[in-house]
CSV table of C-alpha atoms in Angstrom, one decimal:
chain,number,residue,atom,x,y,z
W,1,MET,CA,7.8,0.8,-47.1
W,2,SER,CA,11.3,2.2,-46.8
W,3,LEU,CA,12.2,5.8,-47.4
W,4,SER,CA,15.1,7.3,-49.2
W,5,PRO,CA,17.1,10.0,-47.5
W,6,ASP,CA,15.6,12.6,-49.8
W,7,GLU,CA,12.1,11.5,-49.0
W,8,LEU,CA,12.9,11.6,-45.2
W,9,ASN,CA,14.2,15.2,-45.6
W,10,GLN,CA,11.0,16.2,-47.5
W,11,LEU,CA,8.9,14.8,-44.7
W,12,ARG,CA,10.9,16.7,-42.1
W,13,ASN,CA,10.5,19.9,-44.1
W,14,GLU,CA,6.7,19.3,-44.1
W,15,ILE,CA,6.9,18.9,-40.3
W,16,ASP,CA,8.9,22.1,-39.9
W,17,LYS,CA,6.3,23.9,-42.0
W,18,ILE,CA,3.5,22.7,-39.9
W,19,ASP,CA,5.3,23.6,-36.7
W,20,SER,CA,5.8,27.1,-38.1
W,21,GLU,CA,2.1,27.3,-38.8
W,22,LEU,CA,1.5,26.3,-35.2
W,23,VAL,CA,3.6,29.2,-34.0
W,24,GLU,CA,1.7,31.6,-36.2
W,25,LEU,CA,-1.6,30.2,-34.8
W,26,LEU,CA,-0.4,30.7,-31.3
W,27,ALA,CA,0.6,34.3,-32.1
W,28,ARG,CA,-2.9,35.0,-33.5
W,29,ARG,CA,-4.5,33.4,-30.4
W,30,ALA,CA,-2.4,35.5,-28.1
W,31,LYS,CA,-3.6,38.7,-29.8
W,32,ILE,CA,-7.2,37.6,-29.3
W,33,THR,CA,-6.7,36.6,-25.6
W,34,THR,CA,-5.1,40.0,-25.0
W,35,LYS,CA,-8.3,41.6,-26.2
W,36,VAL,CA,-10.3,39.3,-24.0
W,37,GLY,CA,-8.2,40.4,-21.1
W,38,GLN,CA,-8.8,44.0,-21.9
W,39,TYR,CA,-12.6,43.4,-21.9
W,40,LYS,CA,-12.5,41.5,-18.7
W,41,SER,CA,-10.6,44.4,-17.2
W,42,GLN,CA,-13.2,46.9,-18.3
W,43,VAL,CA,-16.2,45.0,-16.8
W,44,GLY,CA,-14.5,43.3,-13.9
W,45,LEU,CA,-14.7,39.7,-14.9
W,46,PRO,CA,-12.2,37.3,-13.3
W,47,ILE,CA,-9.3,36.1,-15.5
W,48,TYR,CA,-10.0,32.5,-14.5
W,49,VAL,CA,-13.5,31.1,-15.2
W,50,PRO,CA,-13.4,27.4,-14.4
W,51,GLU,CA,-16.6,26.6,-16.4
W,52,ARG,CA,-15.3,28.2,-19.5
W,53,GLU,CA,-12.0,26.4,-19.3
W,54,ALA,CA,-13.6,23.0,-18.7
W,55,GLU,CA,-16.1,23.5,-21.6
W,56,LEU,CA,-13.3,24.5,-24.0
W,57,ILE,CA,-11.2,21.5,-23.1
W,58,ALA,CA,-14.1,19.1,-23.3
W,59,LYS,CA,-15.0,20.3,-26.8
W,60,ARG,CA,-11.5,20.0,-28.1
W,61,ARG,CA,-11.2,16.5,-26.7
W,62,GLU,CA,-14.3,15.5,-28.6
W,63,GLU,CA,-12.9,17.0,-31.8
W,64,ALA,CA,-9.6,15.2,-31.2
W,65,GLU,CA,-11.3,11.8,-30.9
W,66,SER,CA,-13.3,12.4,-34.1
W,67,LYS,CA,-10.0,13.1,-36.0
W,68,ASN,CA,-8.2,10.1,-34.4
W,69,VAL,CA,-5.9,12.4,-32.4
W,70,SER,CA,-5.1,11.6,-28.8
W,71,PRO,CA,-7.5,13.6,-26.6
W,72,VAL,CA,-4.9,13.5,-23.8
W,73,LEU,CA,-2.3,15.1,-26.1
W,74,VAL,CA,-4.8,17.8,-27.1
W,75,GLU,CA,-5.7,18.5,-23.5
W,76,ASP,CA,-2.1,18.7,-22.4
W,77,LEU,CA,-1.4,21.2,-25.2
W,78,LEU,CA,-4.5,23.3,-24.5
W,79,ARG,CA,-3.8,23.5,-20.7
W,80,ARG,CA,-0.3,24.8,-21.5
W,81,ILE,CA,-1.6,27.2,-24.1
W,82,ILE,CA,-4.4,28.4,-21.7
W,83,ARG,CA,-1.8,29.0,-18.9
W,84,GLU,CA,0.1,31.2,-21.3
W,85,SER,CA,-3.0,33.0,-22.4
W,86,TYR,CA,-3.6,34.0,-18.8
W,87,GLN,CA,-0.3,35.8,-18.9
W,88,THR,CA,-1.4,37.8,-21.9
W,89,GLN,CA,-4.4,38.9,-19.9
W,90,HIS,CA,-2.2,39.8,-16.8
W,91,VAL,CA,-2.0,43.5,-17.6
W,92,ASN,CA,-4.6,45.7,-15.9
W,93,TYR,CA,-7.7,44.9,-13.8
W,94,LEU,CA,-10.9,46.6,-12.9
W,95,CYS,CA,-10.8,48.7,-9.7
W,96,LYS,CA,-13.5,47.1,-7.7
W,97,ASN,CA,-13.8,50.0,-5.2
W,98,THR,CA,-13.1,53.4,-6.7
W,99,ALA,CA,-14.0,55.0,-3.4
W,100,ILE,CA,-10.8,53.7,-1.8
W,101,ARG,CA,-8.4,56.7,-1.9
W,102,LYS,CA,-5.3,54.8,-0.9
W,103,VAL,CA,-3.9,51.3,-0.2
W,104,VAL,CA,-1.0,51.1,2.2
W,105,VAL,CA,1.1,47.9,2.2
W,106,ILE,CA,3.4,47.6,5.3
W,107,GLY,CA,6.4,45.6,4.1
W,108,GLY,CA,5.5,46.3,0.5
W,109,LYS,CA,9.1,46.1,-0.6
W,110,GLY,CA,9.4,42.5,0.7
W,111,ALA,CA,9.1,39.6,-1.7
W,112,LEU,CA,5.3,38.8,-1.2
W,113,GLY,CA,4.5,42.4,-0.3
W,114,ARG,CA,5.7,43.5,-3.8
W,115,VAL,CA,3.2,41.0,-5.4
W,116,PHE,CA,0.3,42.8,-3.7
W,117,VAL,CA,1.7,46.3,-4.4
W,118,ASP,CA,1.9,45.3,-8.1
W,119,MET,CA,-1.7,43.8,-8.2
W,120,PHE,CA,-3.3,46.8,-6.5
W,121,THR,CA,-1.4,49.2,-8.8
W,122,ARG,CA,-2.5,47.2,-11.8
W,123,SER,CA,-6.0,47.6,-10.5
W,124,GLY,CA,-5.8,51.4,-10.5
W,125,TYR,CA,-5.4,52.0,-6.7
W,126,LEU,CA,-3.0,54.5,-5.3
W,127,VAL,CA,-0.5,52.4,-3.4
W,128,GLU,CA,1.9,53.6,-0.7
W,129,VAL,CA,4.5,51.4,1.0
W,130,LEU,CA,5.6,51.7,4.6
W,131,GLU,CA,8.9,50.0,5.6
W,132,LYS,CA,10.7,49.8,9.0
W,133,ASP,CA,12.4,53.2,8.5
W,134,ASP,CA,9.2,55.0,7.6
W,135,TRP,CA,7.4,54.9,10.9
W,136,ASP,CA,8.3,58.5,11.7
W,137,ASN,CA,6.1,59.4,8.7
W,138,ALA,CA,3.5,56.8,9.4
W,139,GLU,CA,0.7,59.3,10.2
W,140,GLY,CA,1.1,60.9,6.8
W,141,ILE,CA,1.3,57.6,5.0
W,142,PHE,CA,-1.8,56.2,6.7
W,143,SER,CA,-3.8,59.5,6.1
W,144,GLY,CA,-6.7,58.7,3.7
W,145,ALA,CA,-6.0,55.0,3.6
W,146,GLY,CA,-9.0,52.8,2.9
W,147,LEU,CA,-7.0,49.6,3.3
W,148,VAL,CA,-3.8,48.8,5.3
W,149,LEU,CA,-2.3,45.5,4.5
W,150,VAL,CA,0.4,44.0,6.8
W,151,ALA,CA,2.9,42.1,4.8
W,152,VAL,CA,5.9,41.7,7.2
W,153,PRO,CA,7.6,38.5,8.4
W,154,ILE,CA,5.7,36.3,10.9
W,155,LYS,CA,7.9,37.2,13.8
W,156,LEU,CA,7.1,40.9,13.3
W,157,THR,CA,3.4,40.7,12.5
W,158,GLN,CA,1.9,41.1,15.9
W,159,SER,CA,4.2,43.8,17.1
W,160,THR,CA,3.6,45.7,13.8
W,161,ILE,CA,-0.2,45.3,14.2
W,162,ALA,CA,0.0,46.7,17.7
W,163,ARG,CA,1.2,50.0,16.3
W,164,LEU,CA,-1.9,50.4,14.2
W,165,ASN,CA,-4.2,51.6,16.9
W,166,SER,CA,-5.0,55.0,15.4
W,167,LEU,CA,-6.3,54.0,12.0
W,168,PRO,CA,-9.6,55.6,10.8
W,169,LYS,CA,-12.6,53.5,11.8
W,170,SER,CA,-13.6,53.0,8.2
W,171,CYS,CA,-10.1,51.8,7.2
W,172,ILE,CA,-9.9,48.0,6.5
W,173,LEU,CA,-7.0,46.3,8.3
W,174,ALA,CA,-5.8,43.0,6.8
W,175,ASP,CA,-2.7,40.8,6.9
W,176,ILE,CA,-1.2,38.1,4.7
W,177,THR,CA,0.6,36.0,7.4
W,178,SER,CA,0.7,32.2,7.1
W,179,THR,CA,-0.7,31.8,10.7
W,180,LYS,CA,-4.1,33.4,11.4
W,181,GLN,CA,-5.4,33.1,15.0
W,182,LYS,CA,-2.9,35.4,16.7
W,183,PRO,CA,-2.6,38.0,13.9
W,184,LEU,CA,-6.4,38.2,13.5
W,185,GLN,CA,-6.9,38.6,17.2
W,186,ALA,CA,-4.1,41.3,17.3
W,187,MET,CA,-5.9,43.2,14.5
W,188,LEU,CA,-9.2,43.0,16.3
W,189,ASP,CA,-7.5,44.3,19.5
W,190,ALA,CA,-5.7,47.1,17.7
W,191,HIS,CA,-8.4,48.4,15.4
W,192,ASN,CA,-12.1,48.9,15.9
W,193,GLY,CA,-13.0,49.0,12.2
W,194,PRO,CA,-13.2,46.3,9.5
W,195,VAL,CA,-10.7,43.4,10.0
W,196,VAL,CA,-9.9,40.4,7.8
W,197,GLY,CA,-7.1,37.8,7.8
W,198,LEU,CA,-5.7,36.6,4.4
W,199,HIS,CA,-3.2,33.8,3.7
W,200,PRO,CA,-2.0,33.7,0.1
W,201,MET,CA,-1.1,30.0,-0.5
W,202,PHE,CA,1.7,30.8,-2.9
W,203,GLY,CA,5.2,32.3,-3.0
W,204,PRO,CA,6.5,35.5,-4.5
W,205,ASP,CA,7.7,33.7,-7.6
W,206,VAL,CA,4.2,33.2,-9.1
W,207,SER,CA,3.8,34.8,-12.5
W,208,SER,CA,0.2,35.7,-11.8
W,209,LEU,CA,-2.5,34.9,-9.3
W,210,VAL,CA,-4.6,32.8,-11.6
W,211,LYS,CA,-5.7,29.6,-9.9
W,212,GLN,CA,-3.8,30.5,-6.8
W,213,VAL,CA,-5.6,30.0,-3.5
W,214,VAL,CA,-6.1,32.8,-1.1
W,215,VAL,CA,-7.5,31.9,2.3
W,216,VAL,CA,-9.9,34.3,3.9
W,217,CYS,CA,-10.5,34.3,7.7
W,218,HIS,CA,-13.3,36.7,8.6
W,219,GLY,CA,-12.7,39.2,11.4
W,220,ARG,CA,-15.2,42.1,11.7
W,221,GLU,CA,-17.6,43.9,9.4
W,222,SER,CA,-17.2,41.6,6.5
W,223,SER,CA,-19.6,43.7,4.3
W,224,GLN,CA,-17.0,46.5,4.4
W,225,TYR,CA,-14.3,44.4,2.9
W,226,GLN,CA,-16.3,42.3,0.5
W,227,TRP,CA,-15.0,44.4,-2.3
W,228,LEU,CA,-11.5,43.3,-1.4
W,229,ILE,CA,-12.4,39.6,-1.7
W,230,GLU,CA,-14.1,40.3,-5.1
W,231,GLN,CA,-10.9,42.2,-6.2
W,232,ILE,CA,-8.8,39.1,-5.4
W,233,ARG,CA,-11.2,37.0,-7.4
W,234,ILE,CA,-10.9,39.4,-10.3
W,235,TRP,CA,-7.2,38.8,-10.2
W,236,GLY,CA,-8.0,35.1,-10.9
W,237,SER,CA,-7.5,33.7,-7.4
W,238,ILE,CA,-9.6,31.0,-5.8
W,239,ILE,CA,-11.0,32.1,-2.4
W,240,GLN,CA,-11.3,29.6,0.4
W,241,GLU,CA,-13.1,30.9,3.5
W,242,VAL,CA,-12.3,29.2,6.8
W,243,ASP,CA,-12.2,29.9,10.5
W,244,ALA,CA,-8.8,31.1,11.8
W,245,LYS,CA,-8.4,28.1,14.1
W,246,GLU,CA,-9.3,25.6,11.4
W,247,HIS,CA,-6.8,27.3,9.2
W,248,ASP,CA,-4.0,27.0,11.7
W,249,ASP,CA,-4.8,23.4,12.4
W,250,ALA,CA,-4.7,22.6,8.7
W,251,MET,CA,-1.4,24.5,8.2
W,252,VAL,CA,0.3,22.1,10.6
W,253,PHE,CA,-0.2,19.4,8.1
W,254,ILE,CA,0.0,21.4,4.9
W,255,GLN,CA,3.0,23.5,5.8
W,256,VAL,CA,4.7,22.6,9.1
W,257,MET,CA,5.0,18.9,8.6
W,258,ARG,CA,5.8,19.1,4.9
W,259,HIS,CA,8.6,21.6,5.3
W,260,PHE,CA,10.0,19.9,8.4
W,261,CYS,CA,10.2,16.5,6.6
W,262,SER,CA,11.9,18.2,3.6
W,263,PHE,CA,14.3,19.9,6.0
W,264,VAL,CA,15.2,16.6,7.7
W,265,PHE,CA,15.6,14.7,4.4
W,266,GLY,CA,17.8,17.5,3.0
W,267,SER,CA,19.9,17.5,6.2
W,268,HIS,CA,20.3,13.7,6.0
W,269,LEU,CA,21.4,13.9,2.4
W,270,ALA,CA,23.9,16.7,3.2
W,271,ASN,CA,25.4,14.6,6.0
W,272,ALA,CA,25.5,11.3,4.1
W,273,ASN,CA,27.0,13.3,1.2
W,274,PRO,CA,26.0,11.0,-1.8
W,275,ASP,CA,26.8,12.1,-5.3
W,276,LEU,CA,23.9,14.4,-6.0
W,277,GLN,CA,24.2,14.4,-9.7
W,278,GLN,CA,24.3,10.7,-9.8
W,279,LEU,CA,21.1,10.6,-7.7
W,280,VAL,CA,19.4,12.8,-10.2
W,281,ALA,CA,20.7,10.8,-13.2
W,282,LEU,CA,19.6,7.5,-11.7
W,283,SER,CA,16.1,8.7,-10.6
W,284,SER,CA,12.9,8.1,-12.3
W,285,PRO,CA,10.6,11.2,-12.8
W,286,ILE,CA,8.7,10.7,-9.6
W,287,TYR,CA,11.9,10.6,-7.5
W,288,ARG,CA,13.4,13.5,-9.3
W,289,LEU,CA,10.2,15.5,-8.5
W,290,GLU,CA,10.5,14.5,-4.9
W,291,LEU,CA,14.1,15.4,-4.8
W,292,ALA,CA,13.3,18.7,-6.5
W,293,MET,CA,10.8,19.6,-3.8
W,294,VAL,CA,13.4,19.0,-1.2
W,295,GLY,CA,16.0,21.0,-3.0
W,296,ARG,CA,13.6,23.8,-3.7
W,297,LEU,CA,13.2,24.4,0.0
W,298,PHE,CA,16.9,25.1,0.5
W,299,ALA,CA,16.9,27.7,-2.3
W,300,GLN,CA,14.6,30.0,-0.2
W,301,ASP,CA,14.8,32.1,2.9
W,302,PRO,CA,15.5,29.9,5.9
W,303,ALA,CA,14.1,32.5,8.3
W,304,LEU,CA,10.7,32.2,6.6
W,305,TYR,CA,10.5,28.4,7.1
W,306,ALA,CA,11.8,28.6,10.6
W,307,ASP,CA,9.0,31.0,11.4
W,308,ILE,CA,6.4,28.7,9.8
W,309,ILE,CA,7.6,25.7,11.7
W,310,PHE,CA,8.4,27.3,15.1
W,311,ASP,CA,5.6,29.7,15.4
W,312,ASN,CA,2.6,27.3,15.1
W,313,GLU,CA,1.5,26.3,18.6
W,314,ASP,CA,0.7,22.7,17.5
W,315,SER,CA,4.0,22.1,15.7
W,316,MET,CA,5.7,20.3,18.5
W,317,LYS,CA,2.7,18.1,19.2
W,318,ARG,CA,2.2,17.0,15.6
W,319,LEU,CA,5.9,16.6,14.9
W,320,SER,CA,6.3,14.4,18.1
W,321,GLU,CA,3.4,12.3,16.9
W,322,PHE,CA,5.1,12.0,13.5
W,323,SER,CA,8.3,10.9,15.2
W,324,GLU,CA,6.4,8.2,17.0
W,325,ARG,CA,4.9,7.0,13.7
W,326,PHE,CA,8.4,7.0,12.1
W,327,ASN,CA,9.9,5.0,14.9
W,328,GLN,CA,7.0,2.5,14.8
W,329,ALA,CA,7.5,2.0,11.0
W,330,LEU,CA,11.3,1.7,11.6
W,331,SER,CA,10.6,-1.1,14.2
W,332,TYR,CA,8.8,-3.1,11.4
W,333,VAL,CA,12.0,-2.9,9.4
W,334,GLU,CA,14.2,-3.8,12.4
W,335,LYS,CA,12.1,-6.8,13.2
W,336,GLY,CA,11.6,-7.8,9.5
W,337,ASP,CA,7.9,-7.6,10.0
W,338,LYS,CA,6.6,-7.2,6.5
W,339,GLY,CA,3.1,-8.3,7.6
W,340,ALA,CA,2.7,-5.4,10.0
W,341,PHE,CA,4.0,-3.0,7.3
W,342,ILE,CA,1.5,-4.3,4.7
W,343,LYS,CA,-1.3,-4.2,7.2
W,344,GLN,CA,-0.7,-0.5,8.0
W,345,PHE,CA,-0.2,0.2,4.4
W,346,PHE,CA,-3.8,-1.0,3.7
W,347,GLN,CA,-5.1,0.9,6.6
W,348,VAL,CA,-3.6,4.2,5.4
W,349,GLY,CA,-4.8,3.4,1.8
W,350,GLY,CA,-8.3,3.0,3.2
W,351,TRP,CA,-8.1,6.4,4.9
W,352,PHE,CA,-7.1,8.1,1.6
W,353,GLY,CA,-9.9,6.2,-0.3
W,354,ASP,CA,-10.6,7.2,-3.8
W,355,TYR,CA,-8.4,10.3,-3.5
W,356,SER,CA,-5.3,8.0,-3.8
W,357,LYS,CA,-6.6,6.8,-7.2
W,358,GLN,CA,-7.1,10.4,-8.3
W,359,CYS,CA,-3.5,11.2,-7.1
W,360,LEU,CA,-2.2,8.3,-9.2
W,361,LEU,CA,-3.9,9.8,-12.3
W,362,ASN,CA,-2.8,13.4,-11.5
W,363,SER,CA,0.8,12.4,-10.8
W,364,LYS,CA,1.0,10.6,-14.2
W,365,LYS,CA,0.5,14.0,-15.9
W,366,LEU,CA,3.3,15.5,-13.7
W,367,LEU,CA,5.6,12.7,-14.5
W,368,LEU,CA,5.1,13.1,-18.2
W,369,LYS,CA,6.0,16.8,-17.9
W,370,ALA,CA,9.0,15.9,-15.8
W,371,ASP,CA,10.1,13.4,-18.5
W,372,ASP,CA,9.7,16.1,-21.2
W,373,ASP,CA,12.0,18.4,-19.3
W,374,ARG,CA,14.8,15.8,-18.7
W,375,SER,CA,18.1,16.5,-20.4
W,376,PHE,CA,21.4,14.6,-20.4
């Protein structure tokens, strides 16, 4: 059946009307989620409740199927809407420990330090910041502190901790450094009270802490800082508890190798000097995402990434092993040995197991989003 131009315009007007109704519904939903956030703040419930989110999505998928609507579409829409609803709830939070008179954040004016200053302030704690020019007044700043959080660059962490040898025994000493063994030991040596190592697995550009991982490495008197862990959960974060050495071993693969590979790839691109805009234009979504991850690195503080790569004791060992693997794979290409390449490909695939299949499914969602954002 063919449509006349007038009929097409009428249909478009109907679509516009429905879209406007969707906007109105989203506005109504936002008002309700704001009230939900206020209630959670009053009683101390975490913003992110995985079971509730999973249940909500499952029900809406069933409804979609019953109405002949794509459940994948409904889930995509809901996840984006839910993510926005978390922002409407990101206002104030329950103060988990009202007995804490003061929280001091050393380096609280730094990028990540500011995030924690903001979160503690939103939770009703009195927060003071100590910067490098404030040490003459440190005694007064630390007076009455129930928690001192070290949020300085990696290279300054241990020397900063060494200056904290006169905190009250009841005061909790914590850090948010991306390496954990040395800072944790430094805190244990400097302070004879409660000690805990934290590693926020996110950058300062996050809009909230919902679904963000915070690693906890226990130090001393964990019962005294349990409230802190619960406070972070209330903010919506996912807590992962792990031994400090296990943490640092894992970070070699999670951070050091990934950042180093991005650095080398970016350096190679800069030296080869291809037309960057042409690379972007010709790339499929997956390659644009990979290129974006490399480019993202070079939009940030180089000193931070230098510290992450250089200050991990196992960096050189693992990077040297990686270099050997790279050269081995390069030799397959030099010799034209596709068989050896395919054999190793299968071996690696076996190591990843079912996780590789899950990655394939998850990446499809990312690629669809990348396609949506593409403009010419």
